[in-house]
Tab-separated table of C-alpha atoms and ligand atoms in Angstrom:
chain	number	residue	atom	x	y	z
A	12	UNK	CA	-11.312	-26.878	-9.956
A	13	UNK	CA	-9.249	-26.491	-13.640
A	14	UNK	CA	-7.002	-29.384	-14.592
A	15	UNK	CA	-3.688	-27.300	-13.466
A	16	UNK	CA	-5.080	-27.635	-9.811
A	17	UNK	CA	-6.091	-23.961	-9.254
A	18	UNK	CA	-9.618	-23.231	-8.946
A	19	UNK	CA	-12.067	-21.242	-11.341
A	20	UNK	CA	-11.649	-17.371	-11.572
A	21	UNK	CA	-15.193	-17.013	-10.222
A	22	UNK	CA	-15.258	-20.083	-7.654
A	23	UNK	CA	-15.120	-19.050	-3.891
A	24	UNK	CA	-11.614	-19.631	-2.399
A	25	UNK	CA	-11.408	-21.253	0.492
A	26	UNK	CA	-8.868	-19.469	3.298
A	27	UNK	CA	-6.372	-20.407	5.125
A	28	UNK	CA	-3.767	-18.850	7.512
A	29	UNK	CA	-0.607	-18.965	7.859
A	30	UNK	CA	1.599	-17.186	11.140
A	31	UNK	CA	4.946	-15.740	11.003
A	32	UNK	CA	5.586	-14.399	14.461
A	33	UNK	CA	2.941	-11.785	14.853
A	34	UNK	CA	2.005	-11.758	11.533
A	35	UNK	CA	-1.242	-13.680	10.096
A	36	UNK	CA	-1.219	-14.551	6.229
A	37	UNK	CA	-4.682	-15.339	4.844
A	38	UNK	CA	-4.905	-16.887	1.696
A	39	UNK	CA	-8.547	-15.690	0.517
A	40	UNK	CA	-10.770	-12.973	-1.302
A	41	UNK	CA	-10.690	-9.891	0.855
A	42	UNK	CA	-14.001	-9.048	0.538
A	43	UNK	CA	-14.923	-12.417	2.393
A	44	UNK	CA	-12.204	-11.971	5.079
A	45	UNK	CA	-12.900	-8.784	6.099
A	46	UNK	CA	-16.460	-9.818	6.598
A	47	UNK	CA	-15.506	-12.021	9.420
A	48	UNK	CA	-12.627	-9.689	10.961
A	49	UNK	CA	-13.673	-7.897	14.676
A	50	UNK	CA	-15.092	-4.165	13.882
A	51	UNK	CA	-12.778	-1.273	15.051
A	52	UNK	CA	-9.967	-3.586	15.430
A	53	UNK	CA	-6.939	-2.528	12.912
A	54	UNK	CA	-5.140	1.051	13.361
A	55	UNK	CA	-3.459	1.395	10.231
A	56	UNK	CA	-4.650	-0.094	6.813
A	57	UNK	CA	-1.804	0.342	4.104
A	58	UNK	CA	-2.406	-1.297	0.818
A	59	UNK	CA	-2.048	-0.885	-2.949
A	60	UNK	CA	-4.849	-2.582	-4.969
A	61	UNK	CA	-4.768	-3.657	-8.631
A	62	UNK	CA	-4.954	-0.609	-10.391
A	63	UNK	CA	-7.305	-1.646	-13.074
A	64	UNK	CA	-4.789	-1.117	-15.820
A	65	UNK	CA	-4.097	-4.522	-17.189
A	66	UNK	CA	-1.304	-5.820	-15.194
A	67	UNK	CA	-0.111	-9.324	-15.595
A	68	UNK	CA	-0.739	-10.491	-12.094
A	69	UNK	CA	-0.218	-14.614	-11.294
A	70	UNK	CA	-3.676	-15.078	-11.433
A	71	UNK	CA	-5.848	-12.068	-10.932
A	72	UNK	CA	-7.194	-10.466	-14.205
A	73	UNK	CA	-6.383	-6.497	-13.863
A	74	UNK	CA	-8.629	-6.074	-16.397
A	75	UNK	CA	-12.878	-5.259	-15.007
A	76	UNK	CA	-15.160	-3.461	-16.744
A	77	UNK	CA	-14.762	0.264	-15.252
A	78	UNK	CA	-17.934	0.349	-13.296
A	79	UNK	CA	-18.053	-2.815	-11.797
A	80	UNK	CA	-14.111	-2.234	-11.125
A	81	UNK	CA	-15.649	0.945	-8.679
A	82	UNK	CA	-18.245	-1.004	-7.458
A	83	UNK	CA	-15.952	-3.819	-6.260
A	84	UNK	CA	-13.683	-1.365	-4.492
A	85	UNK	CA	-16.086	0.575	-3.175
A	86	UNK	CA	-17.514	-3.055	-1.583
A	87	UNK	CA	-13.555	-3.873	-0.329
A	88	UNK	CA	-13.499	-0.078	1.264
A	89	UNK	CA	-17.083	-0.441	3.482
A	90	UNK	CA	-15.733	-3.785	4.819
A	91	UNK	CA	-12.042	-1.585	5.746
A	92	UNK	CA	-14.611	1.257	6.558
A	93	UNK	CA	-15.781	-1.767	9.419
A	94	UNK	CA	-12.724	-2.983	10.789
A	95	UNK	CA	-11.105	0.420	11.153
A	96	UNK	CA	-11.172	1.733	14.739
A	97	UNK	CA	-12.277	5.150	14.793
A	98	UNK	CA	-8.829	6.604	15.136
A	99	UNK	CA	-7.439	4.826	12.421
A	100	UNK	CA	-5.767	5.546	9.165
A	101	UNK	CA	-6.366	4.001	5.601
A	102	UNK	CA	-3.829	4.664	3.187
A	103	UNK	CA	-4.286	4.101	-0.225
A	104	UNK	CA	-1.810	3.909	-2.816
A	105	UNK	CA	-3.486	3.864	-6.691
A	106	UNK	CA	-2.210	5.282	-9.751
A	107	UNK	CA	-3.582	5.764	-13.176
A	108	UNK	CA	-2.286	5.258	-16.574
A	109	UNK	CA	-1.679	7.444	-19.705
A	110	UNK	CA	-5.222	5.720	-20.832
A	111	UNK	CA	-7.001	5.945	-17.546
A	112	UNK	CA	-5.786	8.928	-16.035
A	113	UNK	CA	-9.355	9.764	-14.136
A	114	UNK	CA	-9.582	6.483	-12.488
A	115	UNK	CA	-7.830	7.091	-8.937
A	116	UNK	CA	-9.623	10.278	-8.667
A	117	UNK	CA	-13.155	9.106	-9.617
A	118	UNK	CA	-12.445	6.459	-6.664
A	119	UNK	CA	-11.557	8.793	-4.487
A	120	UNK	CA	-14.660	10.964	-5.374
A	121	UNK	CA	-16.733	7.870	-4.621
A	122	UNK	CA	-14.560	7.350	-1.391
A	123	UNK	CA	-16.013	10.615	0.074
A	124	UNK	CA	-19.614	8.524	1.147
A	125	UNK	CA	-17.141	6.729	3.507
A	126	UNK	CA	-13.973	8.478	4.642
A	127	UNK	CA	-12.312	11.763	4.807
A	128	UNK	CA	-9.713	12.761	2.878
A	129	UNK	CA	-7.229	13.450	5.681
A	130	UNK	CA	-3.853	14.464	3.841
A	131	UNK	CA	-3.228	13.443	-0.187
A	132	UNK	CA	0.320	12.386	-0.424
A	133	UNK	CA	2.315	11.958	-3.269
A	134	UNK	CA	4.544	9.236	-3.490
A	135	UNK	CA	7.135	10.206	-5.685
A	136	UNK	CA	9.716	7.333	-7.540
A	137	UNK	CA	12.025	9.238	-9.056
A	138	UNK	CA	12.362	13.014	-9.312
A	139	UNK	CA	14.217	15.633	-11.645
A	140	UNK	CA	16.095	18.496	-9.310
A	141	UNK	CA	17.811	21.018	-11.357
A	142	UNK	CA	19.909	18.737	-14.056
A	143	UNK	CA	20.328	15.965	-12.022
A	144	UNK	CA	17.559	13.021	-11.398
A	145	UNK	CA	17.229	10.295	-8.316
A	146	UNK	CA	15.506	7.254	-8.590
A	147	UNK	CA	14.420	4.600	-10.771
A	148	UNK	CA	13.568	5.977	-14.206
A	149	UNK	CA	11.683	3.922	-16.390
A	150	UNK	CA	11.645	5.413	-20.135
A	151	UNK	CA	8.041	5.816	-21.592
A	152	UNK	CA	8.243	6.122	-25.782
A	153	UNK	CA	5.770	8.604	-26.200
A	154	UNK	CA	5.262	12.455	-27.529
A	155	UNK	CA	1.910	12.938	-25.723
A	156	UNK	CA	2.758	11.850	-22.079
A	157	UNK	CA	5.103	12.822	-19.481
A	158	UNK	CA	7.094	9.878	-17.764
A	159	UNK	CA	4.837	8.969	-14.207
A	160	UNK	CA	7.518	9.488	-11.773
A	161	UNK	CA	4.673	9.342	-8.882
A	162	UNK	CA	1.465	7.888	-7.839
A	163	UNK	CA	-0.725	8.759	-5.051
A	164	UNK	CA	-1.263	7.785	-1.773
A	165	UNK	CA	-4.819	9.082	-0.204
A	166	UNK	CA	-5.199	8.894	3.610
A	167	UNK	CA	-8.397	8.281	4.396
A	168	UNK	CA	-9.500	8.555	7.965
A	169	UNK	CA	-13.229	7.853	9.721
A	170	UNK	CA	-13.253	11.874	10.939
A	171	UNK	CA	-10.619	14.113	9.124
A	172	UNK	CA	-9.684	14.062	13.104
A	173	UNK	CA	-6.684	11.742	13.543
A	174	UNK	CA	-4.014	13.072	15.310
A	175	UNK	CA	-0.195	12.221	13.470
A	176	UNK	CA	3.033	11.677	14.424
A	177	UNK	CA	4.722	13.954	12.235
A	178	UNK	CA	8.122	14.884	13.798
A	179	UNK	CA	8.819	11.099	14.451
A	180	UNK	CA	7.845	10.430	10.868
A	181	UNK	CA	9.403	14.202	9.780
A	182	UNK	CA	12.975	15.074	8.915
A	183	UNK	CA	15.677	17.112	10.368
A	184	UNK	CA	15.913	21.486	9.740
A	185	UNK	CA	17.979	21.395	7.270
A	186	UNK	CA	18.327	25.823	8.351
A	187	UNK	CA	19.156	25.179	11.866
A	188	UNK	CA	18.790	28.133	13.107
A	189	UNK	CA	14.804	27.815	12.598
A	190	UNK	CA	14.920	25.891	15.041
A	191	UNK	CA	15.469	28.330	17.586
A	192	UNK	CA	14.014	31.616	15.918
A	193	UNK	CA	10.506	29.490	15.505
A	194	UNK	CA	10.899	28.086	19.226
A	195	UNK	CA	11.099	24.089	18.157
A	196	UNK	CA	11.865	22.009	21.062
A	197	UNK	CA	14.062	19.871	18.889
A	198	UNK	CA	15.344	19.486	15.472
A	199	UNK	CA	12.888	17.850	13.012
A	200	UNK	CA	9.878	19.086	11.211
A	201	UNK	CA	7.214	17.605	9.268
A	202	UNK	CA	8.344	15.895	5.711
A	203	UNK	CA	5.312	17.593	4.211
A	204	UNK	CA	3.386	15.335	1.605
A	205	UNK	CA	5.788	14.813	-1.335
A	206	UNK	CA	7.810	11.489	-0.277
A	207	UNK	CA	10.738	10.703	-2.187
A	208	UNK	CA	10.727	6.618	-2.030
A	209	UNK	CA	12.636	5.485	-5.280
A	210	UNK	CA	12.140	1.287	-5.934
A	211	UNK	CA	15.469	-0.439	-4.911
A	212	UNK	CA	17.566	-1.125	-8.242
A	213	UNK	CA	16.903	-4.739	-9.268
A	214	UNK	CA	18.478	-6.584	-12.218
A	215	UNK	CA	15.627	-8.854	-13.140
A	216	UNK	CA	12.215	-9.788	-12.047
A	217	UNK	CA	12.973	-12.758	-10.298
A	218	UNK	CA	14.394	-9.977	-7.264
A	219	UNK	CA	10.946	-8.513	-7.438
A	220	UNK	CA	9.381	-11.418	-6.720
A	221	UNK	CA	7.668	-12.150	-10.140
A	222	UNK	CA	5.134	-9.572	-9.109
A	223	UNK	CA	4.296	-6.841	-11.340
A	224	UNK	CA	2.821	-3.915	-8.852
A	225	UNK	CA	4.961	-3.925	-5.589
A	226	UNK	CA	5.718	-1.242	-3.586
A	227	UNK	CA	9.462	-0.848	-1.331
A	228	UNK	CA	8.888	-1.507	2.107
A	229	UNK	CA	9.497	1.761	3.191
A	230	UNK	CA	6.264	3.303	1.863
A	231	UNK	CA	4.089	1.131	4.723
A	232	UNK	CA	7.064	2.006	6.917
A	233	UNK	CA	6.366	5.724	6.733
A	234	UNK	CA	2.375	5.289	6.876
A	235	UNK	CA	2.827	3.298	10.064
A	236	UNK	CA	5.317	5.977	11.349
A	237	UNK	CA	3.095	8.678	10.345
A	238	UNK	CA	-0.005	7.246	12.079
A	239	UNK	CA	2.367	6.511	15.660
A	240	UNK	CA	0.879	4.349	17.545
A	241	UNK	CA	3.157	2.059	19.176
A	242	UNK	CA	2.399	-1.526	18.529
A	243	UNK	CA	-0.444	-0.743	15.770
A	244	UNK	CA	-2.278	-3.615	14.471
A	245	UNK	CA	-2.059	-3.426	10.660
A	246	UNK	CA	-3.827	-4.769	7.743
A	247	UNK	CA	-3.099	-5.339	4.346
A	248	UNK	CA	-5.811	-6.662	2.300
A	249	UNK	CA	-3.994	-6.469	-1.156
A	250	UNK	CA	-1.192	-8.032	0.539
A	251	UNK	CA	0.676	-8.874	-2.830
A	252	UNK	CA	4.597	-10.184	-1.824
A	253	UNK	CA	3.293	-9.263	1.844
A	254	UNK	CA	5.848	-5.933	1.855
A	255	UNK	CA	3.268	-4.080	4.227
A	256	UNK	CA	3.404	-7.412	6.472
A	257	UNK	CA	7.433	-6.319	6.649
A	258	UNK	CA	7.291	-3.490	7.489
A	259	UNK	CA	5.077	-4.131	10.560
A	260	UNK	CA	7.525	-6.698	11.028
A	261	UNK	CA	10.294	-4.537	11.249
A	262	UNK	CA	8.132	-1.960	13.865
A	263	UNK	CA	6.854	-4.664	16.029
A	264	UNK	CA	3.061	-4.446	14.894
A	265	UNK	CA	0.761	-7.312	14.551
A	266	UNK	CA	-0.285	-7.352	10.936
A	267	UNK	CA	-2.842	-9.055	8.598
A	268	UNK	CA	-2.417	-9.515	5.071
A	269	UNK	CA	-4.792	-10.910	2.436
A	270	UNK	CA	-4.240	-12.029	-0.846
A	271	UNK	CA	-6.221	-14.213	-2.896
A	272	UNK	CA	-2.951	-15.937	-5.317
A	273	UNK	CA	-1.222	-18.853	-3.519
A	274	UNK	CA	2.201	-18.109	-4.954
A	275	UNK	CA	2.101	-14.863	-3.373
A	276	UNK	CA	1.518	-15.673	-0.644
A	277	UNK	CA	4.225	-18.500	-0.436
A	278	UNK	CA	6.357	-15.368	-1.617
A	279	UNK	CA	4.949	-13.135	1.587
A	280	UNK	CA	5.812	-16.329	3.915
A	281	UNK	CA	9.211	-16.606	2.753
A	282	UNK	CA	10.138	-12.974	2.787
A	283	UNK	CA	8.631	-12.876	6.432
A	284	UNK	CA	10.368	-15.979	7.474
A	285	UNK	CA	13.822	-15.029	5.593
A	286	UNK	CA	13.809	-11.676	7.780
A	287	UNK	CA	12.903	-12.587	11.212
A	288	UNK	CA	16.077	-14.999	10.236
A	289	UNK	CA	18.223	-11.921	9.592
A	290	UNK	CA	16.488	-10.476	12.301
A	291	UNK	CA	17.798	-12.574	14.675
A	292	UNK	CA	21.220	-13.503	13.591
A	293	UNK	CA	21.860	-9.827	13.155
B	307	SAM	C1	-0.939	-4.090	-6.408
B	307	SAM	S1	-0.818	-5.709	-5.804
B	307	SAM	C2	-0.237	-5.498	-4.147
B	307	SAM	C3	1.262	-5.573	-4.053
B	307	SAM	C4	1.829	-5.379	-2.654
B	307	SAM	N1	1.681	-4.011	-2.192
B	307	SAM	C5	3.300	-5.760	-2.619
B	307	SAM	O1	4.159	-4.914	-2.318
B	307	SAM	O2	3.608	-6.923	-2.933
B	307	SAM	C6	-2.489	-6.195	-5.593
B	307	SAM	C7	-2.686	-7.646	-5.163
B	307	SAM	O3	-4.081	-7.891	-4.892
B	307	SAM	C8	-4.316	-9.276	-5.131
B	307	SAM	N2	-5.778	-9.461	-5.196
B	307	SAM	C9	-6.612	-9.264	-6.250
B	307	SAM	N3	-7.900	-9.503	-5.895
B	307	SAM	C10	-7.879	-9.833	-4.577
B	307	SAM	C11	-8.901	-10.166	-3.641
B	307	SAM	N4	-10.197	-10.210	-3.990
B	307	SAM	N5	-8.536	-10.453	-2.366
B	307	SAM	C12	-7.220	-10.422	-2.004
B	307	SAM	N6	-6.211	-10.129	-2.850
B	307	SAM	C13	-6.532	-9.828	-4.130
B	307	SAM	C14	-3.538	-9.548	-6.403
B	307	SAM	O4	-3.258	-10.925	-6.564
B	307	SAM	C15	-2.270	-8.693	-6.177
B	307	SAM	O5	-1.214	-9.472	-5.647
């Protein structure tokens, strides 16, 4: 243990839980956790991991030698590989960066010995239509690179076989006479795999939680959706500010989030706690 009270960067961390209704916080290093999680027992995975790409996180350092970066993930995805039941889903939000552009796709290549690539999704943040934009735009001072207005989002299932929700999770015709001239039994179609989820407009990073890679909680919102099962169990095991624990929150699923920084996951508590308060006086 350092001086400052938190332990070593290689030392193992011991877990411990936490409950918020019918969500369970553990405060650990996935890979351990999900070595003592049920198999086939979690429908939906939804997580973002670090990227690799240098981001100041409390304590993790987003900073591994490439390989052993790959190596470690692949390790994180056999034990998620485990616990999934066989019709679950596994979404997986990465990006790249102007200097490591290949590195979501080579993982995704290495993926392949464990999942199929069910649907790739782009998660766009903000968009250009025309001469108008939407969404949170970032400038980038550069001549070589365009601005990264998206990242992916792979969904990875056990089979390439899961069946979706997609009119639940779709949108409405926006030519309503399709409707009728294709024989739809009601209005809404799929949303396709281009979602438009722009970051909510905060003034500092205090509102984001002092965390520098979260995502809005409406990306887990739509993977949950998407997947539609009714009372899912989810699992987060990159749990960050604990946004995917919200969203299950919000859809009445049992969820498990990991994360190994203890701020965080005083952060995840208190966002959990704060909206089963609104919850209920609402
Ligand atoms: C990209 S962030 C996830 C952010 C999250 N989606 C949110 O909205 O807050 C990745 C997180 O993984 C955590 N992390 C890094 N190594 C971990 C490990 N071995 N086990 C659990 N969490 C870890 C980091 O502390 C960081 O908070």
């Amino acid at each position: 243990m350092k001086a400052s009270g938190r332990p070593e960067p290689d030392a193992p961390i011991r877990s411990r839980r936490y409950k918020v209704g019918q969500q369970e916080i553990v405060r650990g290093d996935c890979l351990r956790v999900l070595r003592r999680m049920q198999a086939d027992s979690v429908d939906v995975v939804v997580t973002s991991p670090p990227y690799n790409i240098g981001l100041s996180y409390r304590s993790y350092p987003d900073r591994k030698e490439e390989a052993h970066y790959l190596d470690w993930m692949m390790e994180v995805a056999a034990g998620l590989q485990r616990v999934l039941r066989p019709d679950g889903s596994f979404f997986l939000n990465i990006s790249g960066s102007s200097a490591q552009p290949w590195l979501p796709f080579e993982l995704a290549v290495r993926l392949r010995s464990l999942f199929v690539l069910q649907n790739h999704i782009a998660w766009v943040k903000s968009i250009s239509v025309g001469e108008d934009s939407f969404g949170h735009f970032k400038p980038m001072n550069s001549k070589r690179y365009l601005h990264r207005g998206h990242e992916h989002l792979f969904h990875f299932t056990l089979n390439g076989d899961v069946m979706l929700d997609r009119l639940t999770a779709g949108v409405p015709y926006k030519d309503k006479s399709n409707i009728a001239r294709r024989g739809h039994k009601q209005d809404r179609r799929c949303r396709g795999d281009a979602w438009f989820i722009p970051y909510e407009t905060v003034r500092d990073r205090a509102e984001k939680f002092d965390h520098p890679g979260t995502f809005p909680v409406a990306l887990p919102e739509q993977c949950i959706l998407l997947h539609g099962r009714k009372e899912a169990s989810v699992l987060d095991p990159f749990m960050g500010t604990g946004t995917t624990l919200l969203a299950a929150q919000r859809m009445a699923c049992r969820g498990v989030g990991i994360e190994i920084d203890a701020d965080y996951v005083a952060i995840a508590r208190r966002r959990l706690e704060e909206d089963q308060l609104c919850t209920e006086e609402g």
